[in-house]
PDB file of C-alpha atoms in Angstrom:
ATOM      1  CA  MET A  23      26.554 -42.703  16.075  1.00  0.00           C
ATOM      2  CA  ILE A  24      24.242 -41.409  12.901  1.00  0.00           C
ATOM      3  CA  LYS A  25      21.532 -40.527  15.281  1.00  0.00           C
ATOM      4  CA  GLN A  26      23.531 -38.444  17.625  1.00  0.00           C
ATOM      5  CA  THR A  27      25.128 -36.309  14.592  1.00  0.00           C
ATOM      6  CA  THR A  28      21.641 -35.964  13.518  1.00  0.00           C
ATOM      7  CA  VAL A  29      20.411 -34.611  16.637  1.00  0.00           C
ATOM      8  CA  LYS A  30      23.504 -32.506  17.063  1.00  0.00           C
ATOM      9  CA  GLN A  31      22.920 -30.970  13.540  1.00  0.00           C
ATOM     10  CA  LYS A  32      19.215 -30.180  14.348  1.00  0.00           C
ATOM     11  CA  PHE A  33      20.113 -28.758  17.789  1.00  0.00           C
ATOM     12  CA  LEU A  34      22.777 -26.574  15.813  1.00  0.00           C
ATOM     13  CA  LEU A  35      20.285 -25.679  13.353  1.00  0.00           C
ATOM     14  CA  TYR A  36      17.518 -24.698  15.874  1.00  0.00           C
ATOM     15  CA  LEU A  37      20.210 -22.738  17.732  1.00  0.00           C
ATOM     16  CA  ILE A  38      20.938 -20.646  14.618  1.00  0.00           C
ATOM     17  CA  LEU A  39      17.760 -19.935  13.718  1.00  0.00           C
ATOM     18  CA  SER A  40      16.822 -18.950  17.060  1.00  0.00           C
ATOM     19  CA  ALA A  41      19.481 -16.412  17.154  1.00  0.00           C
ATOM     20  CA  ILE A  42      18.390 -15.123  13.726  1.00  0.00           C
ATOM     21  CA  ALA A  43      14.841 -14.936  14.973  1.00  0.00           C
ATOM     22  CA  VAL A  44      15.959 -13.054  18.269  1.00  0.00           C
ATOM     23  CA  ALA A  45      18.123 -10.436  15.974  1.00  0.00           C
ATOM     24  CA  MET A  46      15.284  -9.860  13.816  1.00  0.00           C
ATOM     25  CA  LEU A  47      12.587  -9.488  16.492  1.00  0.00           C
ATOM     26  CA  PHE A  48      15.210  -7.208  18.571  1.00  0.00           C
ATOM     27  CA  PRO A  49      13.804  -3.836  17.184  1.00  0.00           C
ATOM     28  CA  LEU A  50      10.142  -4.752  17.767  1.00  0.00           C
ATOM     29  CA  LEU A  51      11.050  -6.087  21.229  1.00  0.00           C
ATOM     30  CA  TRP A  52      12.868  -2.783  21.991  1.00  0.00           C
ATOM     31  CA  LEU A  53       9.960  -0.765  20.692  1.00  0.00           C
ATOM     32  CA  LEU A  54       7.780  -2.529  22.855  1.00  0.00           C
ATOM     33  CA  SER A  55       9.758  -2.033  25.956  1.00  0.00           C
ATOM     34  CA  THR A  56      10.169   1.687  25.407  1.00  0.00           C
ATOM     35  CA  ALA A  57       6.518   2.101  25.006  1.00  0.00           C
ATOM     36  CA  LEU A  58       6.059   0.297  28.306  1.00  0.00           C
ATOM     37  CA  LYS A  59       8.474   2.807  30.495  1.00  0.00           C
ATOM     38  CA  SER A  60       6.952   5.022  32.884  1.00  0.00           C
ATOM     39  CA  PRO A  61       8.215   8.768  32.545  1.00  0.00           C
ATOM     40  CA  THR A  62      10.859   8.179  35.310  1.00  0.00           C
ATOM     41  CA  GLU A  63      12.742   5.578  33.528  1.00  0.00           C
ATOM     42  CA  ASP A  64      15.684   6.265  31.532  1.00  0.00           C
ATOM     43  CA  ILE A  65      14.976   4.284  27.910  1.00  0.00           C
ATOM     44  CA  PHE A  66      18.619   3.760  27.334  1.00  0.00           C
ATOM     45  CA  THR A  67      19.882   2.738  30.800  1.00  0.00           C
ATOM     46  CA  HIS A  68      17.647  -0.316  31.285  1.00  0.00           C
ATOM     47  CA  TRP A  69      16.465  -2.629  28.468  1.00  0.00           C
ATOM     48  CA  LEU A  70      13.387  -3.990  30.538  1.00  0.00           C
ATOM     49  CA  PRO A  71      10.979  -1.607  32.168  1.00  0.00           C
ATOM     50  CA  THR A  72      11.278  -1.755  35.911  1.00  0.00           C
ATOM     51  CA  GLN A  73       7.832  -0.548  36.230  1.00  0.00           C
ATOM     52  CA  PRO A  74       5.692  -1.221  33.097  1.00  0.00           C
ATOM     53  CA  THR A  75       2.801   0.777  32.431  1.00  0.00           C
ATOM     54  CA  TRP A  76       0.270   1.135  29.807  1.00  0.00           C
ATOM     55  CA  ASN A  77      -0.357   4.862  30.709  1.00  0.00           C
ATOM     56  CA  ASN A  78       1.612   5.830  27.332  1.00  0.00           C
ATOM     57  CA  PHE A  79      -0.890   3.897  25.279  1.00  0.00           C
ATOM     58  CA  ARG A  80      -3.673   5.294  26.880  1.00  0.00           C
ATOM     59  CA  VAL A  81      -2.335   9.049  26.363  1.00  0.00           C
ATOM     60  CA  VAL A  82      -1.598   8.644  22.897  1.00  0.00           C
ATOM     61  CA  TRP A  83      -4.859   7.173  22.105  1.00  0.00           C
ATOM     62  CA  GLN A  84      -6.979   9.829  24.207  1.00  0.00           C
ATOM     63  CA  THR A  85      -4.785  12.705  23.097  1.00  0.00           C
ATOM     64  CA  TYR A  86      -4.418  12.240  19.447  1.00  0.00           C
ATOM     65  CA  PRO A  87      -7.177  11.048  16.874  1.00  0.00           C
ATOM     66  CA  PHE A  88      -5.517   7.447  16.352  1.00  0.00           C
ATOM     67  CA  GLY A  89      -8.811   5.936  16.320  1.00  0.00           C
ATOM     68  CA  GLN A  90      -9.571   7.996  13.060  1.00  0.00           C
ATOM     69  CA  TYR A  91      -6.148   7.653  11.676  1.00  0.00           C
ATOM     70  CA  LEU A  92      -6.592   3.922  12.124  1.00  0.00           C
ATOM     71  CA  TRP A  93      -9.880   3.758  10.440  1.00  0.00           C
ATOM     72  CA  ASN A  94      -8.286   5.909   7.217  1.00  0.00           C
ATOM     73  CA  SER A  95      -5.291   3.432   7.161  1.00  0.00           C
ATOM     74  CA  THR A  96      -7.947   0.295   7.030  1.00  0.00           C
ATOM     75  CA  ILE A  97     -10.126   1.916   4.708  1.00  0.00           C
ATOM     76  CA  ILE A  98      -7.265   2.640   2.110  1.00  0.00           C
ATOM     77  CA  ALA A  99      -5.398  -0.562   2.758  1.00  0.00           C
ATOM     78  CA  VAL A 100      -8.365  -2.952   2.143  1.00  0.00           C
ATOM     79  CA  LEU A 101      -9.643  -0.938  -0.848  1.00  0.00           C
ATOM     80  CA  THR A 102      -6.000  -0.731  -1.985  1.00  0.00           C
ATOM     81  CA  VAL A 103      -5.692  -4.757  -1.682  1.00  0.00           C
ATOM     82  CA  CYS A 104      -9.081  -5.456  -3.491  1.00  0.00           C
ATOM     83  CA  LEU A 105      -8.705  -2.996  -6.384  1.00  0.00           C
ATOM     84  CA  ASN A 106      -5.044  -4.370  -6.615  1.00  0.00           C
ATOM     85  CA  LEU A 107      -6.256  -8.056  -6.757  1.00  0.00           C
ATOM     86  CA  LEU A 108      -8.885  -7.186  -9.201  1.00  0.00           C
ATOM     87  CA  PHE A 109      -6.655  -5.445 -11.860  1.00  0.00           C
ATOM     88  CA  CYS A 110      -3.607  -7.358 -11.497  1.00  0.00           C
ATOM     89  CA  SER A 111      -5.528 -10.869 -11.907  1.00  0.00           C
ATOM     90  CA  LEU A 112      -7.567  -9.325 -14.846  1.00  0.00           C
ATOM     91  CA  ALA A 113      -4.319  -8.163 -16.500  1.00  0.00           C
ATOM     92  CA  ALA A 114      -2.484 -11.654 -15.559  1.00  0.00           C
ATOM     93  CA  TYR A 115      -4.647 -13.501 -17.011  1.00  0.00           C
ATOM     94  CA  PRO A 116      -4.524 -13.011 -20.738  1.00  0.00           C
ATOM     95  CA  LEU A 117      -0.796 -12.706 -20.583  1.00  0.00           C
ATOM     96  CA  ALA A 118      -0.590 -15.926 -19.078  1.00  0.00           C
ATOM     97  CA  ARG A 119      -3.212 -18.027 -20.889  1.00  0.00           C
ATOM     98  CA  LEU A 120      -4.495 -16.203 -23.895  1.00  0.00           C
ATOM     99  CA  ASP A 121      -2.624 -16.133 -27.347  1.00  0.00           C
ATOM    100  CA  PHE A 122      -2.406 -12.806 -29.004  1.00  0.00           C
ATOM    101  CA  ARG A 123      -0.195 -10.848 -30.945  1.00  0.00           C
ATOM    102  CA  GLY A 124       2.385  -8.496 -29.084  1.00  0.00           C
ATOM    103  CA  ARG A 125       1.647 -10.458 -25.954  1.00  0.00           C
ATOM    104  CA  ASP A 126       5.358 -11.110 -24.713  1.00  0.00           C
ATOM    105  CA  SER A 127       6.238  -7.485 -25.776  1.00  0.00           C
ATOM    106  CA  ILE A 128       3.406  -6.230 -23.534  1.00  0.00           C
ATOM    107  CA  PHE A 129       4.559  -8.342 -20.779  1.00  0.00           C
ATOM    108  CA  ALA A 130       8.060  -7.336 -21.226  1.00  0.00           C
ATOM    109  CA  GLY A 131       7.095  -3.474 -21.105  1.00  0.00           C
ATOM    110  CA  VAL A 132       5.182  -4.066 -17.612  1.00  0.00           C
ATOM    111  CA  ILE A 133       7.994  -5.889 -16.115  1.00  0.00           C
ATOM    112  CA  ALA A 134      10.599  -2.835 -17.489  1.00  0.00           C
ATOM    113  CA  THR A 135       8.299  -0.426 -15.113  1.00  0.00           C
ATOM    114  CA  ILE A 136       9.718  -2.055 -12.101  1.00  0.00           C
ATOM    115  CA  MET A 137      12.913  -0.377 -12.645  1.00  0.00           C
ATOM    116  CA  ILE A 138      11.461   3.147 -12.746  1.00  0.00           C
ATOM    117  CA  PRO A 139      11.519   4.750  -9.117  1.00  0.00           C
ATOM    118  CA  PHE A 140       8.416   5.971  -7.834  1.00  0.00           C
ATOM    119  CA  GLN A 141      10.175   9.498  -7.258  1.00  0.00           C
ATOM    120  CA  ILE A 142      10.260   9.832 -11.200  1.00  0.00           C
ATOM    121  CA  VAL A 143       6.577   9.414 -11.605  1.00  0.00           C
ATOM    122  CA  MET A 144       5.494  11.060  -8.411  1.00  0.00           C
ATOM    123  CA  ILE A 145       5.004  14.626  -9.831  1.00  0.00           C
ATOM    124  CA  PRO A 146       3.092  13.409 -12.868  1.00  0.00           C
ATOM    125  CA  LEU A 147       0.954  11.538 -10.801  1.00  0.00           C
ATOM    126  CA  TYR A 148       0.604  14.304  -8.077  1.00  0.00           C
ATOM    127  CA  ILE A 149      -0.648  16.569 -11.300  1.00  0.00           C
ATOM    128  CA  LEU A 150      -2.861  13.902 -12.537  1.00  0.00           C
ATOM    129  CA  THR A 151      -4.471  13.294  -8.878  1.00  0.00           C
ATOM    130  CA  VAL A 152      -5.074  17.150  -8.681  1.00  0.00           C
ATOM    131  CA  GLN A 153      -6.732  17.525 -11.918  1.00  0.00           C
ATOM    132  CA  LEU A 154      -9.005  14.501 -11.425  1.00  0.00           C
ATOM    133  CA  GLY A 155      -9.945  16.551  -8.114  1.00  0.00           C
ATOM    134  CA  LEU A 156      -8.717  13.290  -5.769  1.00  0.00           C
ATOM    135  CA  ARG A 157      -6.313  15.245  -3.555  1.00  0.00           C
ATOM    136  CA  ASN A 158      -7.442  14.843   0.140  1.00  0.00           C
ATOM    137  CA  THR A 159      -9.634  11.794  -0.721  1.00  0.00           C
ATOM    138  CA  TYR A 160      -9.286   8.084  -0.191  1.00  0.00           C
ATOM    139  CA  LEU A 161      -9.101   7.356  -3.828  1.00  0.00           C
ATOM    140  CA  GLY A 162      -6.402  10.025  -4.232  1.00  0.00           C
ATOM    141  CA  VAL A 163      -4.154   7.809  -1.689  1.00  0.00           C
ATOM    142  CA  ILE A 164      -4.953   4.632  -3.558  1.00  0.00           C
ATOM    143  CA  PHE A 165      -4.672   5.796  -7.190  1.00  0.00           C
ATOM    144  CA  PRO A 166      -0.841   4.974  -7.549  1.00  0.00           C
ATOM    145  CA  SER A 167      -1.274   1.714  -6.524  1.00  0.00           C
ATOM    146  CA  LEU A 168      -4.291   0.500  -8.643  1.00  0.00           C
ATOM    147  CA  ALA A 169      -2.185  -2.224  -9.850  1.00  0.00           C
ATOM    148  CA  SER A 170       1.627  -3.094  -9.786  1.00  0.00           C
ATOM    149  CA  ALA A 171       3.983  -4.593 -12.182  1.00  0.00           C
ATOM    150  CA  PHE A 172       5.168  -6.851  -9.282  1.00  0.00           C
ATOM    151  CA  GLY A 173       1.533  -8.295  -8.821  1.00  0.00           C
ATOM    152  CA  ILE A 174       0.865  -8.941 -12.428  1.00  0.00           C
ATOM    153  CA  PHE A 175       4.284 -10.935 -12.599  1.00  0.00           C
ATOM    154  CA  LEU A 176       3.314 -12.848  -9.796  1.00  0.00           C
ATOM    155  CA  LEU A 177      -0.120 -13.765 -10.954  1.00  0.00           C
ATOM    156  CA  ARG A 178       0.943 -14.524 -14.335  1.00  0.00           C
ATOM    157  CA  GLN A 179       3.407 -17.116 -13.085  1.00  0.00           C
ATOM    158  CA  ALA A 180       0.692 -18.507 -11.006  1.00  0.00           C
ATOM    159  CA  PHE A 181      -1.714 -18.733 -13.883  1.00  0.00           C
ATOM    160  CA  GLN A 182       0.564 -20.473 -16.124  1.00  0.00           C
ATOM    161  CA  GLY A 183       0.940 -23.239 -13.245  1.00  0.00           C
ATOM    162  CA  VAL A 184      -2.701 -24.303 -13.576  1.00  0.00           C
ATOM    163  CA  PRO A 185      -3.407 -27.290 -15.785  1.00  0.00           C
ATOM    164  CA  LYS A 186      -4.727 -26.621 -19.242  1.00  0.00           C
ATOM    165  CA  GLU A 187      -7.109 -29.564 -18.776  1.00  0.00           C
ATOM    166  CA  LEU A 188      -9.575 -27.545 -16.164  1.00  0.00           C
ATOM    167  CA  GLU A 189      -9.486 -24.601 -18.852  1.00  0.00           C
ATOM    168  CA  GLU A 190     -10.416 -26.950 -21.677  1.00  0.00           C
ATOM    169  CA  ALA A 191     -13.116 -28.550 -19.440  1.00  0.00           C
ATOM    170  CA  ALA A 192     -14.610 -25.181 -18.548  1.00  0.00           C
ATOM    171  CA  ARG A 193     -14.566 -24.339 -22.489  1.00  0.00           C
ATOM    172  CA  ILE A 194     -16.423 -27.490 -23.305  1.00  0.00           C
ATOM    173  CA  ASP A 195     -19.134 -26.268 -20.843  1.00  0.00           C
ATOM    174  CA  ALA A 196     -19.433 -22.978 -22.824  1.00  0.00           C
ATOM    175  CA  CYS A 197     -18.089 -20.863 -19.802  1.00  0.00           C
ATOM    176  CA  SER A 198     -16.919 -17.567 -20.839  1.00  0.00           C
ATOM    177  CA  GLU A 199     -13.504 -16.202 -20.643  1.00  0.00           C
ATOM    178  CA  LEU A 200     -14.534 -14.160 -17.746  1.00  0.00           C
ATOM    179  CA  GLY A 201     -16.072 -17.305 -16.160  1.00  0.00           C
ATOM    180  CA  ILE A 202     -13.025 -19.279 -16.546  1.00  0.00           C
ATOM    181  CA  TRP A 203     -11.074 -16.249 -14.947  1.00  0.00           C
ATOM    182  CA  TRP A 204     -13.260 -16.125 -11.966  1.00  0.00           C
ATOM    183  CA  TYR A 205     -14.521 -19.730 -11.220  1.00  0.00           C
ATOM    184  CA  ILE A 206     -11.322 -21.711 -12.312  1.00  0.00           C
ATOM    185  CA  MET A 207      -8.336 -19.625 -12.247  1.00  0.00           C
ATOM    186  CA  LEU A 208      -8.672 -17.362  -9.327  1.00  0.00           C
ATOM    187  CA  PRO A 209      -9.515 -20.160  -7.006  1.00  0.00           C
ATOM    188  CA  SER A 210      -6.600 -22.206  -8.099  1.00  0.00           C
ATOM    189  CA  ILE A 211      -4.132 -19.454  -7.335  1.00  0.00           C
ATOM    190  CA  ARG A 212      -5.418 -18.923  -3.981  1.00  0.00           C
ATOM    191  CA  PRO A 213      -1.869 -18.666  -2.414  1.00  0.00           C
ATOM    192  CA  ALA A 214      -0.688 -16.424  -4.842  1.00  0.00           C
ATOM    193  CA  LEU A 215      -3.447 -14.156  -4.101  1.00  0.00           C
ATOM    194  CA  VAL A 216      -2.988 -14.077  -0.416  1.00  0.00           C
ATOM    195  CA  THR A 217       0.833 -13.426  -0.957  1.00  0.00           C
ATOM    196  CA  LEU A 218       0.118 -10.706  -3.296  1.00  0.00           C
ATOM    197  CA  ALA A 219      -2.645  -9.249  -0.525  1.00  0.00           C
ATOM    198  CA  ILE A 220      -0.100  -9.670   2.162  1.00  0.00           C
ATOM    199  CA  PHE A 221       2.472  -7.461   0.220  1.00  0.00           C
ATOM    200  CA  VAL A 222       0.130  -4.764  -0.940  1.00  0.00           C
ATOM    201  CA  PHE A 223      -1.502  -4.335   2.620  1.00  0.00           C
ATOM    202  CA  ILE A 224       1.758  -4.090   4.325  1.00  0.00           C
ATOM    203  CA  GLY A 225       2.988  -1.603   1.530  1.00  0.00           C
ATOM    204  CA  SER A 226      -0.221   0.659   1.814  1.00  0.00           C
ATOM    205  CA  TRP A 227      -0.426   0.203   5.562  1.00  0.00           C
ATOM    206  CA  SER A 228       2.981   1.766   5.708  1.00  0.00           C
ATOM    207  CA  ASP A 229       3.319   4.181   2.849  1.00  0.00           C
ATOM    208  CA  PHE A 230       4.392   7.740   4.035  1.00  0.00           C
ATOM    209  CA  LEU A 231       5.698   9.532   1.229  1.00  0.00           C
ATOM    210  CA  TRP A 232       2.630   9.555  -1.276  1.00  0.00           C
ATOM    211  CA  PRO A 233       0.079   9.983   1.657  1.00  0.00           C
ATOM    212  CA  LEU A 234       2.308  13.105   2.681  1.00  0.00           C
ATOM    213  CA  ILE A 235       1.998  14.657  -0.732  1.00  0.00           C
ATOM    214  CA  VAL A 236      -1.648  14.043  -1.529  1.00  0.00           C
ATOM    215  CA  LEU A 237      -2.996  14.859   1.759  1.00  0.00           C
ATOM    216  CA  ASP A 238      -3.002  18.024   3.926  1.00  0.00           C
ATOM    217  CA  ARG A 239      -6.146  17.495   5.652  1.00  0.00           C
ATOM    218  CA  PRO A 240      -5.718  15.578   9.471  1.00  0.00           C
ATOM    219  CA  GLU A 241      -9.000  13.983   9.220  1.00  0.00           C
ATOM    220  CA  TYR A 242      -7.519  11.836   6.280  1.00  0.00           C
ATOM    221  CA  TYR A 243      -4.103  11.323   7.678  1.00  0.00           C
ATOM    222  CA  THR A 244      -2.975   7.683   7.813  1.00  0.00           C
ATOM    223  CA  LEU A 245      -1.114   6.043  10.600  1.00  0.00           C
ATOM    224  CA  PRO A 246       2.401   6.873   9.331  1.00  0.00           C
ATOM    225  CA  LEU A 247       1.444  10.354   8.952  1.00  0.00           C
ATOM    226  CA  GLY A 248      -0.396  10.329  12.529  1.00  0.00           C
ATOM    227  CA  VAL A 249       3.102   9.149  13.994  1.00  0.00           C
ATOM    228  CA  ALA A 250       5.204  11.366  12.302  1.00  0.00           C
ATOM    229  CA  LYS A 251       2.792  14.307  13.482  1.00  0.00           C
ATOM    230  CA  LEU A 252       2.899  12.578  17.057  1.00  0.00           C
ATOM    231  CA  ALA A 253       6.931  12.685  16.894  1.00  0.00           C
ATOM    232  CA  SER A 254       7.025  16.496  16.031  1.00  0.00           C
ATOM    233  CA  ALA A 255       4.450  17.354  18.639  1.00  0.00           C
ATOM    234  CA  LEU A 256       5.733  15.861  21.463  1.00  0.00           C
ATOM    235  CA  ASP A 257       9.399  16.884  20.927  1.00  0.00           C
ATOM    236  CA  LEU A 258      11.089  13.442  20.479  1.00  0.00           C
ATOM    237  CA  ASP A 259       9.197  11.672  23.499  1.00  0.00           C
ATOM    238  CA  TRP A 260      10.337   8.335  22.653  1.00  0.00           C
ATOM    239  CA  ARG A 261       7.896   6.498  25.066  1.00  0.00           C
ATOM    240  CA  MET A 262       4.719   8.001  23.270  1.00  0.00           C
ATOM    241  CA  ILE A 263       6.331   7.697  20.072  1.00  0.00           C
ATOM    242  CA  ALA A 264       6.968   3.908  20.578  1.00  0.00           C
ATOM    243  CA  ALA A 265       3.511   3.551  21.768  1.00  0.00           C
ATOM    244  CA  GLY A 266       2.243   5.104  18.563  1.00  0.00           C
ATOM    245  CA  SER A 267       4.069   3.144  16.624  1.00  0.00           C
ATOM    246  CA  ILE A 268       3.066  -0.136  18.231  1.00  0.00           C
ATOM    247  CA  ILE A 269      -0.528   0.774  17.716  1.00  0.00           C
ATOM    248  CA  SER A 270       0.276   1.403  14.222  1.00  0.00           C
ATOM    249  CA  ILE A 271       2.027  -2.004  13.445  1.00  0.00           C
ATOM    250  CA  ILE A 272      -0.538  -4.229  15.613  1.00  0.00           C
ATOM    251  CA  PRO A 273      -3.096  -4.701  12.795  1.00  0.00           C
ATOM    252  CA  VAL A 274      -0.341  -5.756  10.128  1.00  0.00           C
ATOM    253  CA  ILE A 275       1.151  -8.367  12.703  1.00  0.00           C
ATOM    254  CA  PHE A 276      -2.623  -9.989  13.113  1.00  0.00           C
ATOM    255  CA  LEU A 277      -3.086  -9.847   9.349  1.00  0.00           C
ATOM    256  CA  PHE A 278       0.174 -11.955   8.740  1.00  0.00           C
ATOM    257  CA  VAL A 279      -0.742 -14.331  11.624  1.00  0.00           C
ATOM    258  CA  PHE A 280      -4.178 -14.783  10.489  1.00  0.00           C
ATOM    259  CA  LEU A 281      -3.168 -15.521   6.559  1.00  0.00           C
ATOM    260  CA  GLN A 282       0.306 -17.119   6.906  1.00  0.00           C
ATOM    261  CA  ARG A 283      -1.481 -20.348   7.003  1.00  0.00           C
ATOM    262  CA  TYR A 284      -3.107 -19.802   3.597  1.00  0.00           C
ATOM    263  CA  ILE A 285       0.324 -19.132   2.092  1.00  0.00           C
ATOM    264  CA  ILE A 286       0.860 -22.622   0.893  1.00  0.00           C
ATOM    265  CA  PRO A 287       1.476 -23.989  -2.478  1.00  0.00           C
ATOM    266  CA  THR A 288      -1.536 -26.025  -3.583  1.00  0.00           C
ATOM    267  CA  GLU A 289      -1.634 -29.173  -5.885  1.00  0.00           C
ATOM    268  CA  THR A 290      -4.064 -27.685  -8.755  1.00  0.00           C
ATOM    269  CA  GLY A 291      -3.532 -30.640 -10.824  1.00  0.00           C
ATOM    270  CA  SER A 292      -5.063 -33.090  -7.797  1.00  0.00           C
ATOM    271  CA  GLY A 293      -8.275 -32.525  -9.762  1.00  0.00           C
ATOM    272  CA  VAL A 294      -7.089 -33.686 -12.962  1.00  0.00           C
ATOM    273  CA  LYS A 295      -7.321 -37.328 -13.646  1.00  0.00           C
ATOM    274  CA  GLY A 296      -5.830 -39.194 -16.597  1.00  0.00           C
TER     275      GLY A 296
END
């Protein structure tokens, strides 16, 4: 009787989770369905395409420089992730492991910046970007995302979970602070680094407002700007817009599928015996 109840509970749980998954995936499935419909089909009458075609993707790719948009977004996102991980980890390590005056006040000030909307600092950032000569450059798009309060907070919490015995052993071996940060701390918090990398990549890849402000040369456009240009040029041809949107989100899906297996808590303390 107990076993039957357990089976029924699992079935009900899987049914609820499946319903939630379908609800979450519905916009993506509708987008793909629209992108596969031929020009003769009404996108609102039939949910599934009666004559699926890949022609919309071919037209979008050949008519507009989506290859260049894809390259620009990739360069910007990868550089943003690398620089964000570097600066956030360098800032989080002393806030987590070193003891100095004002450490808690500095950390509180960093966390307080999370409450400041981007729109408030957008104009000063733009003026600084122009003065530095970074307008219409990759670095100009990356500039506001070199570090983030969320990233510092996430990595600081991860650093605090590393056993002190590993750090003390490294100090006995005359390892410098940078050596401890590089050889001991960073490998120990790999899941946190991967998690932050995914968040930063998705945020950079889908960012629309800041690239729209700092870029006005089409050869530097990112994919969100390219899709917006596509929407305005095709007079709301939803099939082409859907095809362009699918092209823009495919790399993000592949990234998450590839990296999700690394987002697993690791037992850092397993290397400590005593």
